[in-house]
Amino acid sequence: MDDTTQYKNKIFLDKAFNEVISGYCEGKKFSIKGEYFTYADQIEKRVKDAQSRVNNLTLSILAKAFRGELTADWREQNPDLISGENSAEALLERIKADKAALQTTKLKRLTQKTKN
């Protein structure tokens, strides 16, 4: 083989090699991208599942709170803190009395300002 033929063969082999390698790499890129998308889809599904569980848990906690299940033990251990003068009814009456006193005070201030 003469030098020209060897040079042409080398160029041909280089081009062929580059095409094979680039094709292989492109295939790998697509394969890797596909794996990333698959992985991203799996993560997205897990996040949605977790959000659903959190929402259900939140609803369960609220339901238990309204039924008094979350504080049942505490109420049994501390009956004096939720009865008598500490009962909800007594607290509501104190709040109403405080509100009425505050409104009376505000009314007195307003009448004094208008007199001056």
CSV table of C-alpha atoms in Angstrom, one decimal:
chain,number,residue,atom,x,y,z
A,1,MET,CA,0.0,0.0,0.0
A,2,ASP,CA,1.3,3.4,-0.9
A,3,ASP,CA,1.2,6.4,1.4
A,4,THR,CA,-1.9,7.9,-0.3
A,5,THR,CA,-3.9,4.8,0.2
A,6,GLN,CA,-2.9,4.5,3.8
A,7,TYR,CA,-3.8,8.1,4.4
A,8,LYS,CA,-7.2,7.6,2.7
A,9,ASN,CA,-7.8,4.5,4.8
A,10,LYS,CA,-6.8,6.3,7.9
A,11,ILE,CA,-9.3,9.2,7.1
A,12,PHE,CA,-12.0,6.7,6.3
A,13,LEU,CA,-11.4,4.8,9.6
A,14,ASP,CA,-11.3,8.0,11.6
A,15,LYS,CA,-14.6,9.2,10.1
A,16,ALA,CA,-16.2,5.7,10.7
A,17,PHE,CA,-14.8,5.6,14.2
A,18,ASN,CA,-16.1,9.1,15.0
A,19,GLU,CA,-19.6,8.3,13.6
A,20,VAL,CA,-19.7,5.1,15.6
A,21,ILE,CA,-18.6,6.8,18.8
A,22,SER,CA,-20.9,9.8,18.3
A,23,GLY,CA,-23.8,7.5,17.5
A,24,TYR,CA,-23.0,5.5,20.6
A,25,CYS,CA,-22.7,8.7,22.7
A,26,GLU,CA,-25.9,10.1,21.3
A,27,GLY,CA,-27.6,6.8,22.1
A,28,LYS,CA,-26.2,6.9,25.6
A,29,LYS,CA,-27.4,10.5,26.0
A,30,PHE,CA,-30.9,9.5,25.0
A,31,SER,CA,-30.7,6.5,27.3
A,32,ILE,CA,-29.4,8.7,30.2
A,33,LYS,CA,-32.0,11.3,29.5
A,34,GLY,CA,-34.7,8.6,29.5
A,35,GLU,CA,-33.4,7.3,32.8
A,36,TYR,CA,-33.5,10.9,34.2
A,37,PHE,CA,-37.1,11.3,33.0
A,38,THR,CA,-38.1,8.0,34.5
A,39,TYR,CA,-36.4,8.9,37.8
A,40,ALA,CA,-38.1,12.3,37.8
A,41,ASP,CA,-41.4,10.7,37.2
A,42,GLN,CA,-40.8,8.3,40.1
A,43,ILE,CA,-39.9,11.2,42.3
A,44,GLU,CA,-43.0,13.2,41.2
A,45,LYS,CA,-45.2,10.2,42.0
A,46,ARG,CA,-43.6,9.8,45.5
A,47,VAL,CA,-44.2,13.5,46.2
A,48,LYS,CA,-47.8,13.3,45.1
A,49,ASP,CA,-48.3,10.2,47.3
A,50,ALA,CA,-46.7,11.9,50.3
A,51,GLN,CA,-48.8,15.0,49.8
A,52,SER,CA,-51.9,12.8,49.7
A,53,ARG,CA,-50.8,11.1,53.0
A,54,VAL,CA,-50.1,14.5,54.6
A,55,ASN,CA,-53.5,15.8,53.6
A,56,ASN,CA,-55.2,12.7,55.0
A,57,LEU,CA,-53.2,12.9,58.2
A,58,THR,CA,-54.1,16.6,58.6
A,59,LEU,CA,-57.8,15.7,58.2
A,60,SER,CA,-57.4,12.9,60.7
A,61,ILE,CA,-55.7,15.1,63.2
A,62,LEU,CA,-58.4,17.8,62.9
A,63,ALA,CA,-61.2,15.2,63.2
A,64,LYS,CA,-59.6,13.8,66.4
A,65,ALA,CA,-59.1,17.3,67.8
A,66,PHE,CA,-62.8,18.1,67.3
A,67,ARG,CA,-63.8,14.9,69.0
A,68,GLY,CA,-61.5,15.6,71.9
A,69,GLU,CA,-59.4,12.5,71.4
A,70,LEU,CA,-56.1,14.4,71.4
A,71,THR,CA,-56.6,15.8,74.9
A,72,ALA,CA,-58.5,13.0,76.5
A,73,ASP,CA,-55.6,11.8,78.7
A,74,TRP,CA,-54.7,15.4,79.8
A,75,ARG,CA,-58.3,16.2,80.6
A,76,GLU,CA,-58.5,13.1,82.8
A,77,GLN,CA,-55.3,14.0,84.6
A,78,ASN,CA,-56.3,17.7,85.1
A,79,PRO,CA,-60.1,17.9,85.8
A,80,ASP,CA,-59.6,21.0,88.0
A,81,LEU,CA,-58.2,23.0,85.0
A,82,ILE,CA,-61.3,22.4,82.9
A,83,SER,CA,-64.1,22.7,85.4
A,84,GLY,CA,-65.5,25.3,87.7
A,85,GLU,CA,-63.9,28.7,87.3
A,86,ASN,CA,-61.7,27.3,84.5
A,87,SER,CA,-64.5,25.8,82.5
A,88,ALA,CA,-65.2,27.0,78.9
A,89,GLU,CA,-68.5,28.6,80.1
A,90,ALA,CA,-66.7,30.6,82.9
A,91,LEU,CA,-64.0,31.7,80.5
A,92,LEU,CA,-66.6,32.9,78.0
A,93,GLU,CA,-68.4,34.9,80.7
A,94,ARG,CA,-65.1,36.6,81.7
A,95,ILE,CA,-64.4,37.4,78.1
A,96,LYS,CA,-67.8,39.0,77.7
A,97,ALA,CA,-67.4,41.0,80.9
A,98,ASP,CA,-64.0,42.2,79.9
A,99,LYS,CA,-65.3,43.2,76.4
A,100,ALA,CA,-68.2,45.1,78.0
A,101,ALA,CA,-65.9,46.9,80.4
A,102,LEU,CA,-63.6,47.8,77.5
A,103,GLN,CA,-66.4,49.2,75.5
A,104,THR,CA,-67.6,51.2,78.5
A,105,THR,CA,-64.1,52.7,78.9
A,106,LYS,CA,-63.9,53.6,75.2
A,107,LEU,CA,-67.4,55.2,75.3
A,108,LYS,CA,-66.4,57.3,78.4
A,109,ARG,CA,-63.2,58.5,76.6
A,110,LEU,CA,-65.2,59.4,73.5
A,111,THR,CA,-67.7,61.4,75.5
A,112,GLN,CA,-64.9,63.2,77.4
A,113,LYS,CA,-63.2,64.2,74.1
A,114,THR,CA,-66.5,65.6,72.7
A,115,LYS,CA,-67.1,67.6,75.8
A,116,ASN,CA,-63.6,69.2,75.6
